[in-house]
């Protein structure tokens, strides 16, 4: 039975990945800061899908948390989903530097270190996959969030090319607005976002798993967001940044 480790596994896309992979008969290792919610999520998945679920409480913004997850990955995992992340309510440079550094720690350093920890075992077994959750924001210059997600996309593409083994897949997942707790936790007002731009977490995960099976290095779920990214790439960077800043506010 294959094993998947998912960070940020108790809500949003992380929880959707857990449901999908449990339904596909994966054993799960769930990582989150919230130990109580982690245990509740594990119990629900065991009861519904009858799979083995291991819980690993860890704060990926700390060295201790990262080290604990790295150690578990070195024991052997078939699929790593780097999903943990968060947003800021305020825009750069209004966000305190400590919060900006924490974001870089979770979005960039954790993705780097956990990917490096899991790859030796995958290369030895000659199979495995890593999904690094980024965002459509990666393609639009706005704030530290978009910059960190742009790093995730670039890193994932580079890592896939460097590994150079089609049996080991590394993919950046770039969804748009998804109905999760993400914006609520960041205290972001979403009332101005048109309804047609919202995606369902389970739909995003379904497309992500399809694109992973196809060997794609970057997955942008939904035709609407594929079109938005395509148009955005044709817009001058200066204009793109102004529009992104206005939408972000």
Coordinates of C-alpha atoms in Angstrom, one line a residue:
X1 CA 0.0 0.0 0.0
X2 CA 1.5 3.4 -1.0
X3 CA 2.0 6.1 1.6
X4 CA 1.4 9.8 1.2
X5 CA 2.5 12.6 3.5
X6 CA 0.4 15.8 3.4
X7 CA 1.3 19.1 5.1
X8 CA -1.5 21.4 6.1
X9 CA -3.7 18.4 6.1
X10 CA -6.6 19.4 8.3
X11 CA -8.4 21.9 6.0
X12 CA -8.8 23.2 2.5
X13 CA -6.7 21.6 -0.2
X14 CA -4.8 19.5 2.3
X15 CA -7.9 17.9 3.6
X16 CA -9.2 17.4 0.0
X17 CA -5.9 15.6 -0.9
X18 CA -6.3 13.4 2.2
X19 CA -9.8 12.4 1.2
X20 CA -8.8 11.7 -2.4
X21 CA -5.7 9.7 -1.5
X22 CA -7.5 7.7 1.2
X23 CA -10.2 6.8 -1.4
X24 CA -7.3 5.6 -3.6
X25 CA -6.1 3.3 -0.7
X26 CA -3.0 5.3 0.3
X27 CA -1.8 5.1 3.9
X28 CA -1.6 8.7 5.1
X29 CA 0.8 10.7 7.2
X30 CA -0.9 14.0 8.1
X31 CA 1.0 17.1 9.2
X32 CA -0.4 20.1 10.9
X33 CA 0.2 22.5 13.8
X34 CA -3.2 21.7 15.4
X35 CA -2.8 18.4 17.2
X36 CA -6.4 18.1 18.3
X37 CA -7.8 18.8 14.8
X38 CA -5.2 16.5 13.3
X39 CA -6.4 13.6 15.5
X40 CA -10.1 14.3 14.6
X41 CA -9.3 14.3 10.9
X42 CA -7.4 11.1 11.2
X43 CA -10.3 9.4 13.0
X44 CA -12.7 10.5 10.3
X45 CA -10.5 9.2 7.5
X46 CA -9.9 5.9 9.2
X47 CA -13.7 5.4 9.8
X48 CA -14.7 6.4 6.3
X49 CA -12.0 4.8 4.2
X50 CA -10.5 2.1 6.4
X51 CA -6.9 3.2 5.7
X52 CA -3.9 3.6 8.1
X53 CA -3.5 7.2 9.2
X54 CA -0.5 8.5 11.1
X55 CA -0.5 12.0 12.6
X56 CA 2.6 14.2 13.0
X57 CA 1.9 17.6 14.7
X58 CA 4.6 20.0 13.6
X59 CA 5.0 23.7 12.9
X60 CA 6.9 24.1 9.7
X61 CA 7.9 27.6 10.5
X62 CA 10.3 26.1 13.2
X63 CA 13.4 24.1 12.8
X64 CA 12.2 21.5 15.2
X65 CA 9.0 21.0 13.2
X66 CA 10.9 20.8 9.9
X67 CA 13.4 18.3 11.4
X68 CA 10.6 16.0 12.6
X69 CA 8.9 15.9 9.2
X70 CA 12.2 15.4 7.4
X71 CA 12.9 12.4 9.6
X72 CA 9.6 10.8 8.8
X73 CA 10.1 11.4 5.1
X74 CA 13.5 9.6 5.2
X75 CA 11.7 6.5 6.5
X76 CA 9.9 6.3 3.1
X77 CA 7.0 8.0 1.4
X78 CA 5.6 7.5 -2.1
X79 CA 3.9 10.9 -2.4
X80 CA 4.7 14.1 -0.7
X81 CA 2.1 17.0 -0.9
X82 CA 3.7 20.2 0.3
X83 CA 0.5 22.1 1.0
X84 CA 1.0 24.1 4.2
X85 CA 0.7 27.8 3.7
X86 CA -1.0 31.0 4.7
X87 CA -1.7 34.6 3.6
X88 CA -1.5 38.1 5.0
X89 CA -4.4 40.5 5.3
X90 CA -2.1 43.5 4.8
X91 CA 0.1 44.2 1.8
X92 CA 3.8 44.7 1.6
X93 CA 5.5 46.7 3.2
X94 CA 2.8 46.9 5.9
X95 CA 3.3 43.3 7.1
X96 CA 5.7 43.0 10.1
X97 CA 9.0 41.5 9.0
X98 CA 8.6 38.6 11.4
X99 CA 5.4 37.5 9.6
X100 CA 7.1 37.9 6.2
X101 CA 10.0 35.7 7.3
X102 CA 7.6 33.1 8.7
X103 CA 5.9 33.0 5.3
X104 CA 9.1 32.4 3.5
X105 CA 10.0 29.7 6.0
X106 CA 6.8 27.8 5.4
X107 CA 6.3 28.5 1.6
X108 CA 10.0 28.2 0.5
X109 CA 12.3 26.6 3.1
X110 CA 9.9 23.9 4.1
X111 CA 9.2 23.0 0.5
X112 CA 12.9 22.9 -0.3
X113 CA 13.9 20.8 2.8
X114 CA 11.0 18.4 2.7
X115 CA 11.5 17.7 -1.0
X116 CA 15.3 17.1 -0.5
X117 CA 14.4 14.8 2.4
X118 CA 12.0 12.6 0.4
X119 CA 14.0 12.4 -2.9
X120 CA 16.8 10.0 -1.9
X121 CA 14.3 7.2 -1.0
X122 CA 12.3 7.8 -4.2
X123 CA 15.4 7.6 -6.3
X124 CA 16.4 4.4 -4.6
X125 CA 13.0 2.9 -5.2
X126 CA 12.9 4.5 -8.7
X127 CA 9.4 5.9 -8.2
X128 CA 7.6 8.6 -6.3
X129 CA 6.0 12.0 -6.7
X130 CA 6.0 15.5 -5.1
X131 CA 3.2 18.0 -5.4
X132 CA 4.2 21.5 -4.3
X133 CA 1.1 23.7 -3.8
X134 CA 1.7 27.1 -5.3
X135 CA -1.0 29.5 -6.7
X136 CA -2.1 31.4 -9.8
X137 CA -0.7 34.3 -7.8
X138 CA 2.7 33.0 -8.7
X139 CA 2.3 34.4 -12.2
X140 CA 1.3 37.9 -11.1
X141 CA 3.7 40.3 -9.2
X142 CA 1.9 41.6 -6.1
X143 CA 3.3 40.8 -2.6
X144 CA 5.5 38.3 -0.7
X145 CA 2.8 35.7 -1.1
X146 CA 2.9 35.8 -4.9
X147 CA 6.7 36.0 -4.8
X148 CA 7.0 33.0 -2.5
X149 CA 4.6 31.0 -4.8
X150 CA 6.6 32.1 -7.8
X151 CA 9.6 30.5 -6.1
X152 CA 7.7 27.3 -5.6
X153 CA 6.8 27.1 -9.3
X154 CA 10.4 27.8 -10.4
X155 CA 11.9 25.4 -7.8
X156 CA 9.5 22.6 -8.8
X157 CA 10.3 22.9 -12.5
X158 CA 14.0 23.0 -11.8
X159 CA 13.9 20.1 -9.4
X160 CA 12.0 18.0 -11.9
X161 CA 14.5 18.8 -14.6
X162 CA 17.5 18.1 -12.4
X163 CA 16.1 14.7 -11.2
X164 CA 15.5 13.8 -14.8
X165 CA 13.7 10.6 -14.1
X166 CA 10.1 10.3 -15.5
X167 CA 9.3 7.8 -12.8
X168 CA 9.8 10.5 -10.2
X169 CA 7.4 13.3 -10.7
X170 CA 7.6 16.8 -9.2
X171 CA 4.8 19.2 -10.0
X172 CA 3.7 22.7 -8.9
X173 CA 0.0 23.0 -8.4
X174 CA -1.3 26.5 -9.1
X175 CA -5.0 26.9 -8.2
X176 CA -7.0 30.2 -8.2
X177 CA -9.5 31.1 -5.6
X178 CA -10.6 28.0 -3.7
X179 CA -13.5 27.6 -1.2
X180 CA -11.4 26.9 1.9
X181 CA -10.6 28.5 5.3
X182 CA -7.5 30.2 3.7
X183 CA -9.0 33.7 3.3
X184 CA -10.9 33.6 6.5
X185 CA -7.8 32.7 8.5
X186 CA -5.9 35.6 6.8
X187 CA -8.9 37.9 7.6
X188 CA -9.1 38.8 3.9
X189 CA -12.4 40.3 2.6
X190 CA -13.5 38.1 -0.4
X191 CA -16.8 39.9 -1.0
X192 CA -15.5 41.5 -4.2
X193 CA -14.3 38.3 -5.8
X194 CA -16.8 37.2 -8.5
X195 CA -18.6 33.9 -7.8
X196 CA -17.5 32.4 -11.1
X197 CA -13.8 32.6 -10.1
X198 CA -14.3 30.3 -7.1
X199 CA -13.2 26.6 -7.3
X200 CA -14.1 23.6 -5.2
X201 CA -11.1 22.0 -3.4
X202 CA -12.1 18.4 -4.5
X203 CA -12.2 19.6 -8.1
X204 CA -8.8 21.1 -7.8
X205 CA -7.3 17.9 -6.4
X206 CA -8.9 15.8 -9.0
X207 CA -7.3 17.9 -11.8
X208 CA -4.0 17.9 -9.9
X209 CA -3.9 14.1 -9.7
X210 CA -4.7 13.9 -13.4
X211 CA -2.0 16.3 -14.3
X212 CA 0.5 14.5 -12.1
X213 CA -0.3 11.2 -13.8
X214 CA 0.3 12.9 -17.1
X215 CA 3.7 14.1 -16.0
X216 CA 3.0 17.8 -16.0
X217 CA 5.5 20.0 -14.1
X218 CA 3.0 22.8 -13.6
X219 CA -0.7 22.3 -13.1
X220 CA -3.2 25.2 -13.4
X221 CA -6.7 23.7 -12.7
X222 CA -9.7 24.9 -14.6
X223 CA -9.9 26.5 -18.0
X224 CA -10.8 29.9 -16.5
X225 CA -7.5 30.1 -14.7
X226 CA -5.6 28.7 -17.6
X227 CA -6.9 31.6 -19.7
X228 CA -6.2 34.1 -17.0
X229 CA -2.6 32.9 -16.7
X230 CA -2.2 32.9 -20.5
X231 CA -3.5 36.5 -20.8
X232 CA -1.4 37.6 -17.8
X233 CA 1.8 36.5 -19.5
X234 CA 1.1 38.8 -22.5
X235 CA 0.5 41.9 -20.3
X236 CA 3.5 44.1 -19.6
X237 CA 4.9 43.5 -16.1
X238 CA 4.3 47.0 -14.9
X239 CA 0.6 47.0 -15.8
X240 CA 0.3 43.5 -14.5
X241 CA 1.7 44.5 -11.1
X242 CA -0.7 47.5 -10.8
X243 CA -3.7 45.4 -11.7
X244 CA -2.7 42.6 -9.3
X245 CA -2.2 45.1 -6.5
X246 CA -5.7 46.6 -7.1
X247 CA -7.3 43.1 -7.1
X248 CA -5.3 42.1 -4.0
X249 CA -6.7 45.1 -2.1

